[in-house]
CSV table of C-alpha atoms and ligand atoms in Angstrom, one decimal:
chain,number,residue,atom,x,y,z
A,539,UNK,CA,16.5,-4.1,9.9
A,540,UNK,CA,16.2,-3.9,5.8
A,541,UNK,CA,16.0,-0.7,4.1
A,542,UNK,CA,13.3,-1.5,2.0
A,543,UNK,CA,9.9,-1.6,2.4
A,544,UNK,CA,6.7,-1.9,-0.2
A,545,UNK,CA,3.8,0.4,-0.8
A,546,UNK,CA,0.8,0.9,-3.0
A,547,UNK,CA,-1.0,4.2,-3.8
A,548,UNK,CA,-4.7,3.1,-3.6
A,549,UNK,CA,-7.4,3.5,-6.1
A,550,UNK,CA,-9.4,6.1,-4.3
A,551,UNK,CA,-6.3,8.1,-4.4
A,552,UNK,CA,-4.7,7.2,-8.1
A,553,UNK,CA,-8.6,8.3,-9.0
A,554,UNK,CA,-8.4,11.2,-7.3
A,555,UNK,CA,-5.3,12.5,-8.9
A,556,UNK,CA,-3.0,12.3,-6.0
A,557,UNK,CA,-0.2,10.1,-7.0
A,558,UNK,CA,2.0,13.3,-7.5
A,559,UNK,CA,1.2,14.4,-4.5
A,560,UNK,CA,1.3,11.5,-2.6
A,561,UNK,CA,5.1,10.9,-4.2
A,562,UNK,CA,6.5,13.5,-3.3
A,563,UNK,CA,5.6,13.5,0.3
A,564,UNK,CA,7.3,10.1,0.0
A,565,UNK,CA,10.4,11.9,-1.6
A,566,UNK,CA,10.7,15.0,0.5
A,567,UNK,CA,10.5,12.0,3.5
A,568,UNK,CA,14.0,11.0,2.3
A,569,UNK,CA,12.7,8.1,1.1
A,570,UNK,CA,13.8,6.8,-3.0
A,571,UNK,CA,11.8,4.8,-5.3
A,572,UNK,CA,13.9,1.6,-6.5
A,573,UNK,CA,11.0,0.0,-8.7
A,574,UNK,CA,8.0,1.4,-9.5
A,575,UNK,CA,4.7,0.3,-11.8
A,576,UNK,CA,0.7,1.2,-12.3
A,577,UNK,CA,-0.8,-2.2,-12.5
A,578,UNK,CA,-4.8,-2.7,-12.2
A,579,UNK,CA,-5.7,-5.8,-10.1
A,580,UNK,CA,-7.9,-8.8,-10.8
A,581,UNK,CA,-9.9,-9.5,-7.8
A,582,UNK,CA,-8.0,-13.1,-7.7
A,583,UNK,CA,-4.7,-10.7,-7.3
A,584,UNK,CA,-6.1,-8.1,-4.9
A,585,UNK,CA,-7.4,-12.0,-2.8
A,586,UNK,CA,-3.7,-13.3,-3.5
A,587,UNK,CA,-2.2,-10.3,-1.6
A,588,UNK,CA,-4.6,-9.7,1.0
A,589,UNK,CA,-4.7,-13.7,1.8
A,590,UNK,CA,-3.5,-13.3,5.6
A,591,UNK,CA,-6.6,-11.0,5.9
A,592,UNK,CA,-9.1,-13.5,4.1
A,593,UNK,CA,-11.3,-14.8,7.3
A,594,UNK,CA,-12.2,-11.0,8.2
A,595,UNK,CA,-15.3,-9.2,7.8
A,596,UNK,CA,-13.5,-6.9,5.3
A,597,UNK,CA,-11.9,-9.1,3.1
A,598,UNK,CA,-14.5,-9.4,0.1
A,599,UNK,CA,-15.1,-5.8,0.3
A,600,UNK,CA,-11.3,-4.9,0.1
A,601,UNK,CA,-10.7,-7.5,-2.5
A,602,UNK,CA,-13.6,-5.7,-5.1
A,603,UNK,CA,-12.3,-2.2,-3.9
A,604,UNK,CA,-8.4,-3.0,-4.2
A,605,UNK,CA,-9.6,-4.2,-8.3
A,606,UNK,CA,-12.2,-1.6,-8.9
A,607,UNK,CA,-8.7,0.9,-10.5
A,608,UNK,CA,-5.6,1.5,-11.0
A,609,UNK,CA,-3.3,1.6,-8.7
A,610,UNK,CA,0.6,2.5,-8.1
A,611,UNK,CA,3.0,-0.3,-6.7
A,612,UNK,CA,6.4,0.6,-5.9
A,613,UNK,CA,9.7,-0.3,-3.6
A,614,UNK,CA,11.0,2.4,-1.7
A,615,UNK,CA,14.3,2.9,0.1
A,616,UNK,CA,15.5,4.7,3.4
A,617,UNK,CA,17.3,3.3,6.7
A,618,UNK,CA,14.8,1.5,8.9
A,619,UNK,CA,12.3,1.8,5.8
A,620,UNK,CA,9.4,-0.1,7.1
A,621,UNK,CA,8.7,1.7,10.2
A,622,UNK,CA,9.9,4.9,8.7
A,623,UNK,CA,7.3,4.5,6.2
A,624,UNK,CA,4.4,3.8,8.4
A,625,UNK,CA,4.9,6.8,10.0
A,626,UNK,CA,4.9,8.5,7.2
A,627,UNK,CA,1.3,7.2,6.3
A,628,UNK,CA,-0.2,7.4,9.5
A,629,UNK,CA,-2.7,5.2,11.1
A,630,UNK,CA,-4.8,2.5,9.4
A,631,UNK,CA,-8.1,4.7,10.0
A,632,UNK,CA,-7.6,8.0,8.8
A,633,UNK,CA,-9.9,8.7,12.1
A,634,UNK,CA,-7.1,8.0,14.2
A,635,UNK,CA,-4.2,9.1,11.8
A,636,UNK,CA,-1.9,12.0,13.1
A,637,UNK,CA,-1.8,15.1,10.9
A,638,UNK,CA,1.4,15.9,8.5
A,639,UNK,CA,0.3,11.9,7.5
A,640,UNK,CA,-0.3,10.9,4.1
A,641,UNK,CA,-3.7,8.9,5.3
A,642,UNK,CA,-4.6,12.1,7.0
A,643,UNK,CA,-4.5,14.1,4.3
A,644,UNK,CA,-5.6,11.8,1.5
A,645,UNK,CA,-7.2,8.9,2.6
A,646,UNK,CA,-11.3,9.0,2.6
A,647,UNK,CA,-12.2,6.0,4.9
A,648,UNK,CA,-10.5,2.4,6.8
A,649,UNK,CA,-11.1,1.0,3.6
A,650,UNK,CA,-10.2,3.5,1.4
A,651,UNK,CA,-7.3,4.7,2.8
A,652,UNK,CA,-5.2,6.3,0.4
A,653,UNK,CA,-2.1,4.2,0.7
A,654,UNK,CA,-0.7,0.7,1.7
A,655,UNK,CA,2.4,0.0,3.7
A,656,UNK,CA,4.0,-3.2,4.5
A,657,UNK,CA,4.2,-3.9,8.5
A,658,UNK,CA,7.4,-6.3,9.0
A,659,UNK,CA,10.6,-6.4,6.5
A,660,UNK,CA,9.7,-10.1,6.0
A,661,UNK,CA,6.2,-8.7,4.4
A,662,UNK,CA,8.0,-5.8,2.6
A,663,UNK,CA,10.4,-8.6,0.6
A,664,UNK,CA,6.9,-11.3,0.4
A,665,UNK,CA,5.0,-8.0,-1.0
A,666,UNK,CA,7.8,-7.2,-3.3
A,667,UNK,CA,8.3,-10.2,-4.9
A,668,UNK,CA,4.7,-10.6,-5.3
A,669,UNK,CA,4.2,-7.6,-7.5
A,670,UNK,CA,7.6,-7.5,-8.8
A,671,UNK,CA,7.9,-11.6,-9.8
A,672,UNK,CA,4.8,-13.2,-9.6
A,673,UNK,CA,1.7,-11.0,-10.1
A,674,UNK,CA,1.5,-12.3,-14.0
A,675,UNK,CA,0.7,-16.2,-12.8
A,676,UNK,CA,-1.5,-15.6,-10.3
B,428,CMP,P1,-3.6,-2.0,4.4
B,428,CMP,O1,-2.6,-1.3,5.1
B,428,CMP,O2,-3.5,-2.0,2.9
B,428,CMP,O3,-3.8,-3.5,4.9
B,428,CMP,C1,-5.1,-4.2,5.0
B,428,CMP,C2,-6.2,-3.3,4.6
B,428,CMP,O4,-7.5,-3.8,5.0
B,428,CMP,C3,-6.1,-2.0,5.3
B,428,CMP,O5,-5.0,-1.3,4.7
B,428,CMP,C4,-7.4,-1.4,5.1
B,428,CMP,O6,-7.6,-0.8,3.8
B,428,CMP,C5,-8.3,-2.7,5.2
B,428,CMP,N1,-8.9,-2.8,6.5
B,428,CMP,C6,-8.4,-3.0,7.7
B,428,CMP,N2,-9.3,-3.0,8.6
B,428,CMP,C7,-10.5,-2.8,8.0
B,428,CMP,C8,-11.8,-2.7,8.5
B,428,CMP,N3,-12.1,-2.8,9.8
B,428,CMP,N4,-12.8,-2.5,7.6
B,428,CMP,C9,-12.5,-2.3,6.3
B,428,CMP,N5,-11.2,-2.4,5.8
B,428,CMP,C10,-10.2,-2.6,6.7
C-alpha cells in the first residue's frame, strides 16, 4: 500500500471559508501535506479529471460545479493513506456520512460534498500527476 493519497477541498467549501478548518482536521488526523496549490478549473479540466465518471447522469453537472471556484489541490501523507483518508471524509453522501467526518460536517449535498478523495493508490498517483504535471496542457 502507498502512503500517499490525493484530495481536493471543493468549491462549496473554499467558498464557504472552510479550508482552515477542513486542514486541520486533515492535520490533527496525522496526516502531512507534501504539495499543496489553489487552482480554479476550466470545465475541460474539471471533464479531464472526472473522465471515468463521464457516461453518468452527474457528470455535466459536476463538471460546471467542480469549475464554478476555486478550489484547494493537495498530496497528503500517512501509512495506508488512501483508505485512511476516506475515512476521514466520510461517505460520498453526506446523508450517509458518519459523524466526526469531514463530509459530515462540511459538505452541503452528493454533489457538493465538501471534499474529494482518491479511492485506489493507482488513482491517488493518476490524480497527482494530473494536477501536479499536467493540468497546464489540458
Ligand atoms: P468525488 O469523491 O469527488 O468523486 C466523484 C464525484 O461525483 C463525487 O465526489 C460526487 O461529488 C459526485 N457524485 C457522485 N455521485 C453523484 C450523484 N449521484 N449525483 C451527483 N453527484 C454525484
Amino acid at each position: 500500500m502507498s502512503n500517499t493519497t490525493f484530495t481536493m477541498i471543493k468549491p462549496d467549501a473554499f467558498a464557504d471559508g472552510h479550508t482552515g478548518k477542513i486542514l486541520d482536521m486533515i492535520l490533527s488526523a496525522g496526516f502531512s501535506i507534501k504539495a499543496m496549490k489553489t487552482v480554479h478549473l476550466t470545465q475541460g479540466q474539471a471533464g479531464a479529471f472526472y473522465a471515468v465518471h463521464r457516461e453518468r447522469p452527474f457528470y455535466a453537472d459536476l463538471c460546471r460545479y467542480m469549475s464554478s471556484g476555486p478550489i484547494v489541490a493537495a498530496v497528503l501523507e500517512k501509512e495506508h493513506a488512501v483508505t485512511a483518508f476516506r475515512e476521514l471524509i466520510g461517505a460520498t453522501n453526506p446523508a450517509q456520512a458518519a459523524e466526526g467526518t469531514i463530509r459530515k460536517r462540511f459538505a452541503k449535498s452528493i454533489e457538493a460534498n465538501a471534499v474529494h478523495g482518491s479511492d485506489s493508490d493507482e488513482n491517488a498517483q493518476l490524480e497527482t500527476t494530473f494536477f501536479f504535471c499536467q493540468l497546464e496542457r489540458v
